[in-house]
Coordinates of C-alpha atoms and ligand atoms in Angstrom, one line a residue:
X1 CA 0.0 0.0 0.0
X2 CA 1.2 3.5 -0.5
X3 CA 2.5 5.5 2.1
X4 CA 1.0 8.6 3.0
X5 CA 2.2 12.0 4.6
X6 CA 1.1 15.2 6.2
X7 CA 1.8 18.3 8.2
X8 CA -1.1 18.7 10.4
X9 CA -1.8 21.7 12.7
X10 CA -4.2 21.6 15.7
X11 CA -5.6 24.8 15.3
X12 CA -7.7 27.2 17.3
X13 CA -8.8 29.9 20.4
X14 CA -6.5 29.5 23.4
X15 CA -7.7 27.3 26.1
X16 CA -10.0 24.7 23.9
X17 CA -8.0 21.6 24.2
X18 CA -5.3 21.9 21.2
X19 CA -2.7 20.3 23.4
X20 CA -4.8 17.7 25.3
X21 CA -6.2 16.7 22.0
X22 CA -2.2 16.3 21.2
X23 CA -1.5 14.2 24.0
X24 CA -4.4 12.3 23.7
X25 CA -3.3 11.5 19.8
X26 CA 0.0 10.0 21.2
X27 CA -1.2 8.4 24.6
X28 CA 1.4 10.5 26.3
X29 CA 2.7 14.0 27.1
X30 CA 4.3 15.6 24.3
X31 CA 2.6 19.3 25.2
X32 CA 1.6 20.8 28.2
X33 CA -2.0 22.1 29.3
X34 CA -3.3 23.9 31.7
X35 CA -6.8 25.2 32.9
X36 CA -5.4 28.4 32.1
X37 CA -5.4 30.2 28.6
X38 CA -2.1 31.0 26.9
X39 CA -0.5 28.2 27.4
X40 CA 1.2 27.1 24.7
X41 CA 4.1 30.1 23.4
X42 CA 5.4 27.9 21.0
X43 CA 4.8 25.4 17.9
X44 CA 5.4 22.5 19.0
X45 CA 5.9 19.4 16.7
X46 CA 5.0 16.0 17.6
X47 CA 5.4 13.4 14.8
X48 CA 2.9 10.2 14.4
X49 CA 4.0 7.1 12.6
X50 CA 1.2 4.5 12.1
X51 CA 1.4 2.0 9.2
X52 CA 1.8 3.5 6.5
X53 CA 1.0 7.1 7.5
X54 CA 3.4 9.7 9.3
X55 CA 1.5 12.8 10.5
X56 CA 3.6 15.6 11.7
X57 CA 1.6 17.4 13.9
X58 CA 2.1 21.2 14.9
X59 CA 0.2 22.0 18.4
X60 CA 0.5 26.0 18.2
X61 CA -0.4 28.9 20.6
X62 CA -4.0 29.1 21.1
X63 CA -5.4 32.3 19.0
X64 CA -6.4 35.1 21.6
X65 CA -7.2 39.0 20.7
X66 CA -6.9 41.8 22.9
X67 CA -3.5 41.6 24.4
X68 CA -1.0 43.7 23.1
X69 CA 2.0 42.6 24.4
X70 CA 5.2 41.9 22.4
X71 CA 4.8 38.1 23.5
X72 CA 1.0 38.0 22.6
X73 CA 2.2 39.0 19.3
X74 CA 4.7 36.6 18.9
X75 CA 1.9 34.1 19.9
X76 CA -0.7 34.5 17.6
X77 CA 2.1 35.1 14.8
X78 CA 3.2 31.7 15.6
X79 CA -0.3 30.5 15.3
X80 CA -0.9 31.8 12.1
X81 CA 2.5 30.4 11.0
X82 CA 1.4 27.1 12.0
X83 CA -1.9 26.6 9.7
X84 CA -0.3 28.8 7.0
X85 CA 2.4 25.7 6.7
X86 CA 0.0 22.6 6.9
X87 CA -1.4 19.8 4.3
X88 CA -4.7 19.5 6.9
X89 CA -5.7 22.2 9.5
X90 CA -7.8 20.8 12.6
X91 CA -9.5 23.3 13.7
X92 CA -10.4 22.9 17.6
X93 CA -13.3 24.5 19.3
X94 CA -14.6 24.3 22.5
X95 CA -18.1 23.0 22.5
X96 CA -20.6 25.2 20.6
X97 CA -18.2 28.6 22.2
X98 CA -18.3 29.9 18.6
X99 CA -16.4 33.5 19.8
X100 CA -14.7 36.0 17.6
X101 CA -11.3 34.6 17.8
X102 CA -13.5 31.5 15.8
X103 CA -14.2 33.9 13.7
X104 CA -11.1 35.3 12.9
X105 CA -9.4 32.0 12.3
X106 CA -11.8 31.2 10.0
X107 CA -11.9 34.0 8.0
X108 CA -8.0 33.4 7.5
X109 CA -8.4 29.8 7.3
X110 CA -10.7 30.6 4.1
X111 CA -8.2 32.2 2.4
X112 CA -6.0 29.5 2.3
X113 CA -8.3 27.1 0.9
X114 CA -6.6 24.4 2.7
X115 CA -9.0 21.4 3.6
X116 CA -10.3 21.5 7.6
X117 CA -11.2 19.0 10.0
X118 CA -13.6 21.0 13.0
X119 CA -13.1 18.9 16.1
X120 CA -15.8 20.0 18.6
X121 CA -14.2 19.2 21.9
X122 CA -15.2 18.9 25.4
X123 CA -18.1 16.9 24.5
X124 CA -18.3 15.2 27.8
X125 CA -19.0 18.3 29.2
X126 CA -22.3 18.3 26.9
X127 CA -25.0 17.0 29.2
X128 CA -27.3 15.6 27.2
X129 CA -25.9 13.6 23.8
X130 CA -29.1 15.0 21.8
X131 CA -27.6 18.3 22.2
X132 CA -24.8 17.5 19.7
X133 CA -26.6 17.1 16.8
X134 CA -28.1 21.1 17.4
X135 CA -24.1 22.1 17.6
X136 CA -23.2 20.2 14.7
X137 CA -25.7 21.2 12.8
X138 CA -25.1 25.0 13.6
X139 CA -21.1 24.7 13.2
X140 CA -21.9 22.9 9.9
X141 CA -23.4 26.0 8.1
X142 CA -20.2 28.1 9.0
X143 CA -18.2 26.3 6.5
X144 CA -17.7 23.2 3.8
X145 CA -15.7 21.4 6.7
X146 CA -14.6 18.1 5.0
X147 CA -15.7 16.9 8.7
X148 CA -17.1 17.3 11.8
X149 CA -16.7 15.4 14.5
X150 CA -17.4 15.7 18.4
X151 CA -14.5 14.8 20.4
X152 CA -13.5 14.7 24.1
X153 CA -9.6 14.9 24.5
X154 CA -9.2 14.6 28.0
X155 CA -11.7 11.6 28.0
X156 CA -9.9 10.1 24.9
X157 CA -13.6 10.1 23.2
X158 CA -14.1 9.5 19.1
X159 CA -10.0 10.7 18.9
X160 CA -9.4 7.5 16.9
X161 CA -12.1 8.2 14.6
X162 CA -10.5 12.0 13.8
X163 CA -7.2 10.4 13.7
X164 CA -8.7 7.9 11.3
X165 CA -10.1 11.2 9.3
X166 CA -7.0 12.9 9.2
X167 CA -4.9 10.1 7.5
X168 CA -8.0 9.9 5.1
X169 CA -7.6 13.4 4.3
X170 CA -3.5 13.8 4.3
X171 CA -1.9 13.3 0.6
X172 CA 0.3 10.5 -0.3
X173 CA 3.9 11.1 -0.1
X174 CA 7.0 9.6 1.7
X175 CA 7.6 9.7 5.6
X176 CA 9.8 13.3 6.5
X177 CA 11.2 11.5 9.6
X178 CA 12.4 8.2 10.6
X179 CA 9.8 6.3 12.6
X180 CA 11.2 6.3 16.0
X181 CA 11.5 10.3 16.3
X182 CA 7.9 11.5 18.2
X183 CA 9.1 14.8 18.8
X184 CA 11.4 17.5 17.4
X185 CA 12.1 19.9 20.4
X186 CA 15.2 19.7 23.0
X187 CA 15.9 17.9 26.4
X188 CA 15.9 21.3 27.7
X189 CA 13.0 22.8 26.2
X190 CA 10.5 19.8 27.5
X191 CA 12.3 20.2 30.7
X192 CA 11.4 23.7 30.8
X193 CA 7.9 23.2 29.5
X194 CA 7.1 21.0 32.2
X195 CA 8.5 23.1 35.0
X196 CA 6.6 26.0 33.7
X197 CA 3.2 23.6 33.6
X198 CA 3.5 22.9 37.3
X199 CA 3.9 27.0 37.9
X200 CA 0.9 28.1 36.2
X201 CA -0.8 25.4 38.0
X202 CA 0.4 26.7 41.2
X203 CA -0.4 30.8 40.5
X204 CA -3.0 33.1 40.7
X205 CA -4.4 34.2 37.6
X206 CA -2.0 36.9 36.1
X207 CA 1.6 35.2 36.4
X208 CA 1.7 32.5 34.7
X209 CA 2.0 35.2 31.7
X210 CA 4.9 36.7 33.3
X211 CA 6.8 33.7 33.7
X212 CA 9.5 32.5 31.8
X213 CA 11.8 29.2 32.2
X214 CA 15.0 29.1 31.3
X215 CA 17.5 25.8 31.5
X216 CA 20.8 26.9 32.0
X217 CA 22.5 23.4 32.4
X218 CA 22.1 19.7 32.8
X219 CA 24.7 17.6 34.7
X220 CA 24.1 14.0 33.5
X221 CA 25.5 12.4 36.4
X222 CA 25.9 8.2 36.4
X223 CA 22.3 7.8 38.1
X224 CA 21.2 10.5 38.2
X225 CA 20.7 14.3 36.3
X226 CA 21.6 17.8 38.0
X227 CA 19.1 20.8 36.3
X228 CA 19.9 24.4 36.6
X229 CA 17.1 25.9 35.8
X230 CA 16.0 30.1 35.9
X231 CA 12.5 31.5 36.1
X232 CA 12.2 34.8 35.1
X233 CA 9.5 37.5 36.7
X234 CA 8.9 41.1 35.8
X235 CA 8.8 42.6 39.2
X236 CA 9.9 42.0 42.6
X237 CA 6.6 41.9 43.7
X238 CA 6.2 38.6 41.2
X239 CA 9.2 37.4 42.6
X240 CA 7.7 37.1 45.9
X241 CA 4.6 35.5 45.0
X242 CA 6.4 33.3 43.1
X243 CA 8.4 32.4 46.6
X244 CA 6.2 31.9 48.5
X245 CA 5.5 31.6 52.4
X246 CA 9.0 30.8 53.2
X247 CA 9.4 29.5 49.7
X248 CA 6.7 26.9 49.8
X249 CA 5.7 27.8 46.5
X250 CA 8.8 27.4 44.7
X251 CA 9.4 24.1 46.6
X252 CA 5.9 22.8 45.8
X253 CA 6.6 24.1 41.8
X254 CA 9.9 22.3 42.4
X255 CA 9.2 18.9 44.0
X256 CA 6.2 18.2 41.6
X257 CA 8.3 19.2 38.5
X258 CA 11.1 17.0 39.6
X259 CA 8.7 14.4 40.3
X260 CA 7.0 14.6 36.7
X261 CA 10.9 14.7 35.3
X262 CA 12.3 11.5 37.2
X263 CA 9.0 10.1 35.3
X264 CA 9.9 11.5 32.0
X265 CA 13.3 11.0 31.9
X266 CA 13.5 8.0 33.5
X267 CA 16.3 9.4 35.9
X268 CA 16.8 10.4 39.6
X269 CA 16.3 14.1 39.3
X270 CA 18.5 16.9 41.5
X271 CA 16.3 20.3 40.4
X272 CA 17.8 24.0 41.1
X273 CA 15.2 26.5 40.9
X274 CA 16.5 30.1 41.1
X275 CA 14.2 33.4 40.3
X276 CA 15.6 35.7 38.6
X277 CA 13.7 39.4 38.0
X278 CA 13.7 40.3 34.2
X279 CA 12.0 43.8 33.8
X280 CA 9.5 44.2 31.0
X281 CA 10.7 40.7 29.2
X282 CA 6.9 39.8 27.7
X283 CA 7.9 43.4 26.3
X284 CA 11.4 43.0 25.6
X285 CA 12.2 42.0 21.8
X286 CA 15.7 41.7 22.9
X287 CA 14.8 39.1 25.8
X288 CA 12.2 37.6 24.3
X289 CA 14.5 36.3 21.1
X290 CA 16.9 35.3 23.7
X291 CA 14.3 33.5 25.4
X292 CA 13.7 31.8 21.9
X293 CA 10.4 33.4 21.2
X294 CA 12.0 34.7 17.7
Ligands
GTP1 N1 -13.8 18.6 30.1 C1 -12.9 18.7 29.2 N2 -11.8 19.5 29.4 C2 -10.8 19.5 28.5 C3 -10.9 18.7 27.3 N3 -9.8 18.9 26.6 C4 -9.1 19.9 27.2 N4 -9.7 20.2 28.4 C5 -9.2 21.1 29.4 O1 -9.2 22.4 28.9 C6 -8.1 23.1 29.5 C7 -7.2 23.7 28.3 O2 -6.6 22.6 27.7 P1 -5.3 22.8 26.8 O3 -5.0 21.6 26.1 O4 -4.2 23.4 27.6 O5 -5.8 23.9 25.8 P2 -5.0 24.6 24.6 O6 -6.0 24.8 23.5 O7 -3.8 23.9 24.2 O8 -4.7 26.1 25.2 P3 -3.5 27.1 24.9 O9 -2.2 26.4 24.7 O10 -3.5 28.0 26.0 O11 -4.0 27.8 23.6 C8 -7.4 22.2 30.4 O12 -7.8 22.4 31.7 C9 -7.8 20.8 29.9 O13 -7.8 19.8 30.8 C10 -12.0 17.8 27.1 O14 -12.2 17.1 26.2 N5 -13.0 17.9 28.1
MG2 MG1 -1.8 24.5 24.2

């Protein structure tokens, strides 16, 4: 049988499952989620081999309007980059939360006249299962999707079927990668992903946009790994928070990170944590290409 091939992006408003929906495509944790929008700064490539198909899938910053800030540009650039570059767009949405960051996408997403998959996630939260159809049915007349389908991502609902749609709908060609690759990003930048997951899990509502993590070196001892690792705040008065009550914050941010690392990497874990104050950096072109938001 011929082999096929496709760049995929998972597509949509921040917050509406993009990188559950990822994890849930590969039955592990390739990007990280959080209750709390803006998660995801950067593309982030996972790559599926199955049979004869490889999808390369790009999980990008969630689209979000009315932030102004140097790194909410760089965000929303990076998610326009994303479906700009792709064979397939899913395009995510929350339920029936049609808002006008749906709209936007689409209008763009028009112009491309790229084929889309709309996943409608977070079905489990819809209480009744004749409520669907009414959502479907309303999404449908938005657009000649090539499909529809109701997902849930964090209950692993009717994922098989889209994956089953996407390979239907990616062109034949030969694989990009070789199979045993899943993911093309560093040690250092999953590490840091991770530590800034169990952060924004940790903080009030406003940080976890302020924060930055920064690896600045991994000892890879016989058994196990030393990681040096800086989080960056705007303000002393972030710093603080950040701290804690005699630093039980940063502790709690630490010991579940290392925990979630040891797990990951397989490894005993040693984890520095220092906080360092960076004024102005979600501002800062300067810092933020340093920080590898280019
Ligand atoms: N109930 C329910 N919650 C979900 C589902 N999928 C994702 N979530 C939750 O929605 C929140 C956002 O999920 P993410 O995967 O981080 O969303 P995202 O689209 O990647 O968000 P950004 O990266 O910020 O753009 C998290 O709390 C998830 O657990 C689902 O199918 N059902
Ligand atoms: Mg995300």
């Amino acid at each position: 049988m011929d082999r096929k091939f496709g760049f995929v992006s998972l597509t949509g408003r921040t917050n509406v499952g993009k990188s559950t929906l990822l994890n849930s495509l590969f039955q592990k944790k390739i990007s990280i989620t959080s209750r709390k929008p803006q998660t995801t700064r950067n593309r982030i490539l996972g790559i599926l081999s199955k049979g004869n198909n490889q999808i390369v899938f790009l999980d990008s910053p969630g689209v979000h309007v009315g932030y102004k800030r140097a790194l909410n540009k760089y965000m929303n650039k990076t998610a326009r980059a994303c479906y700009e570059e792709v064979d397939l767009v899913v395009f995510v949405v929350d339920r029936g939360k049609w808002q006008k960051e749906e709209d936007s996408i689409l209008k763009n997403l028009k112009e491309l006249n790229k084929p889309i998959l709309l996943a409608i996630n977070k079905i489990d939260r819809v209480k009744n299962n004749n409520n669907i159809l009414p959502i479907i049915n309303e999404l449908n007349s938005k657009y000649p999707f090539e499909a529809i389908i109701p997902v849930s991502a964090l209950k692993k609902v009717k994922v098989d079927l889209l994956l089953s749609k996407i390979i239907e709908t990616i062109p034949a060609g030969e694989f990009h990668y070789p199979i045993e690759n899943e993911k093309e990003f560093s040690k250092s930048f999953f590490i840091s992903e991770i530590i800034r997951e169990k952060a924004i899990n940790r903080l009030g509502d406003e940080l976890p946009y302020r924060i930055n993590v920064q690896i600045e070196k991994i000892d890879e001892g016989k058994s196990i790994q030393h990681i040096h690792s800086n989080i960056h705040v705007e303000s002393s008065s972030q710093k603080a928070i950040l701290l804690g009550k005699n630093g039980a914050m940063i502790k709690s941010i630490g010991m579940s990170s290392r925990k979630e690392l040891e797990k990951e990497l397989k490894s005993k874990v040693n984890l520095q944590l220092r906080i360092k104050v960076k004024k102005n950096w979600t501002n800062d072109i300067n810092l933020l290409s340093k920080y590898g938001y280019d």
